[in-house]
mmCIF file of C-alpha atoms in Angstrom:
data_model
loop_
_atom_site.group_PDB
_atom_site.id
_atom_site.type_symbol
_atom_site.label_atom_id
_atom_site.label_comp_id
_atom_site.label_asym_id
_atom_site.label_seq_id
_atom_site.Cartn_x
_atom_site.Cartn_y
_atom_site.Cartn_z
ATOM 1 C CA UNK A 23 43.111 10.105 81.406
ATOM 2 C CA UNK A 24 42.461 7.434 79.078
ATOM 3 C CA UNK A 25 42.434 3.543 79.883
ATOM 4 C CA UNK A 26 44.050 1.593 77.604
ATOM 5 C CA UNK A 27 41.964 -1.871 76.337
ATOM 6 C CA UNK A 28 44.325 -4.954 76.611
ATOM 7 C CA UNK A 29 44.322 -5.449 72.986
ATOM 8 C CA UNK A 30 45.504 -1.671 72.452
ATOM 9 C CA UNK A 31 49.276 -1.039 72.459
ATOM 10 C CA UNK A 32 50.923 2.772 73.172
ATOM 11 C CA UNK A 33 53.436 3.488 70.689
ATOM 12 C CA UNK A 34 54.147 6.729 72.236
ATOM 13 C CA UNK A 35 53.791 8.222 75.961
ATOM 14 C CA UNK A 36 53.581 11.451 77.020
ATOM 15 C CA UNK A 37 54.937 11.216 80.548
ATOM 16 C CA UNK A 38 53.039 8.943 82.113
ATOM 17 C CA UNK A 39 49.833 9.143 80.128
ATOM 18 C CA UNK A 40 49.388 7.138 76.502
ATOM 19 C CA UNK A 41 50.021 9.927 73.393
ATOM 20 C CA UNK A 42 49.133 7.380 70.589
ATOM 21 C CA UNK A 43 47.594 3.779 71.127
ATOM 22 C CA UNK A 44 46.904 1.692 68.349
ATOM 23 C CA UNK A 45 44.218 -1.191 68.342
ATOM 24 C CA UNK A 46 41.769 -3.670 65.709
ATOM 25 C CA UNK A 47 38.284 -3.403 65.071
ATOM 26 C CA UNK A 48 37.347 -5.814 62.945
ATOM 27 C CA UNK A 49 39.521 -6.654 59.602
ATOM 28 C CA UNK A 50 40.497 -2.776 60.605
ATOM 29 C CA UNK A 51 42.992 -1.298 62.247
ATOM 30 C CA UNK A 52 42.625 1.594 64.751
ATOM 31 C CA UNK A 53 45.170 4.615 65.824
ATOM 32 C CA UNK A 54 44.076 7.091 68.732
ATOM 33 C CA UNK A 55 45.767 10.465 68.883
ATOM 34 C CA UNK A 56 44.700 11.313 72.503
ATOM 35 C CA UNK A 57 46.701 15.393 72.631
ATOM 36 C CA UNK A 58 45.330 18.153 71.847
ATOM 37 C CA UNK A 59 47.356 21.784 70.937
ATOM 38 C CA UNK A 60 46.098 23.384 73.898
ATOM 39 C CA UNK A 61 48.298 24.812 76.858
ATOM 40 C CA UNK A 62 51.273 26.102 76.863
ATOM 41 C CA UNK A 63 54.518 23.881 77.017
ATOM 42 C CA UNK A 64 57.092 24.506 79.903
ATOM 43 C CA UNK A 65 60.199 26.461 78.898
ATOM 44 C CA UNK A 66 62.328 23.667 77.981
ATOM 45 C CA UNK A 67 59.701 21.022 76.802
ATOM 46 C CA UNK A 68 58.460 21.434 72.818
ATOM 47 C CA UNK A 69 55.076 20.955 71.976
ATOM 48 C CA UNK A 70 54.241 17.984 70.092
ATOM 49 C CA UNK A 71 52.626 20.005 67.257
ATOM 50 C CA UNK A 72 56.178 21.888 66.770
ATOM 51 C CA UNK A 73 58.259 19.144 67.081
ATOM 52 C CA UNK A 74 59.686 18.795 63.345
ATOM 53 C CA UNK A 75 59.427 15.193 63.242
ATOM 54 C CA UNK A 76 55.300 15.128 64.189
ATOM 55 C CA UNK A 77 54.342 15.561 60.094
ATOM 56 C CA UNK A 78 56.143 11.893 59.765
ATOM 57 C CA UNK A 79 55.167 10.509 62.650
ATOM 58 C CA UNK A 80 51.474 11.050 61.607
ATOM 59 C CA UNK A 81 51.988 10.151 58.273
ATOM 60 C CA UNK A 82 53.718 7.218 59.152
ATOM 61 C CA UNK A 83 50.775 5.893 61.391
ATOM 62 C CA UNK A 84 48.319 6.875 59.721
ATOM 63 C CA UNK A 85 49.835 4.253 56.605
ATOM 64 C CA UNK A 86 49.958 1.329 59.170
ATOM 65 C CA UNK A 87 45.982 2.042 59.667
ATOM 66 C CA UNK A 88 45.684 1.916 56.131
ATOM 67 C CA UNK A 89 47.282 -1.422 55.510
ATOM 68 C CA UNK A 90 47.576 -0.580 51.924
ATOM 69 C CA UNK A 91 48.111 3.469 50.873
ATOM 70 C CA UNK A 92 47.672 1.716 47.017
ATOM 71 C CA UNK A 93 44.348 0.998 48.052
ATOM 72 C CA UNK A 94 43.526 4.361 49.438
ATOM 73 C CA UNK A 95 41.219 6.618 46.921
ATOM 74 C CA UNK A 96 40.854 9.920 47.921
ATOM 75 C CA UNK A 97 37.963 12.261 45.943
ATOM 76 C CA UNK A 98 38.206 15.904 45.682
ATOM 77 C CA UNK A 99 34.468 17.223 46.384
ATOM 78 C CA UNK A 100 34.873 20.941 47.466
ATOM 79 C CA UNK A 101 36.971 21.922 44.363
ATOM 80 C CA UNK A 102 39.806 22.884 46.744
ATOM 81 C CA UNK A 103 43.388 21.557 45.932
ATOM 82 C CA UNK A 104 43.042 21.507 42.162
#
């Protein structure tokens, strides 16, 4: 179980337990993804890695860490993805 610093705010919950918590670090900003695809969901509950809305979810947080996506440069090192 994680304990959430009083500075860090949970976006989401899973149950009772924080799913995402975001937080600062300096001029930064900080997102925490604390599940993991392990286990099995229940019969009626979805796993958060199949639910179709996770891609923009993650996507979506991971720009408010950013600040700025414009000022994101991303380098292609391994040749992959040309």
């Amino acid at each position: 179980t994680a304990t959430v610093k009083p500075t860090g705010q949970v976006l989401v919950w899973a149950g009772n337990k924080p799913f995402i918590v975001t937080g600062a670090y300096g001029e930064g900003r900080v997102v925490c993804i604390l599940g993991v695809p392990w286990g099995d969901p229940g019969p009626t509950e979805t796993g958060f890695w199949e639910w179709n809305d996770w891609v923009d979810l993650f996507r979506e947080v991971c720009w408010w860490a950013m600040k700025n996506p414009a000022d994101l440069t991303l380098e292609n090192t391994d040749g992959m993805g040309q």
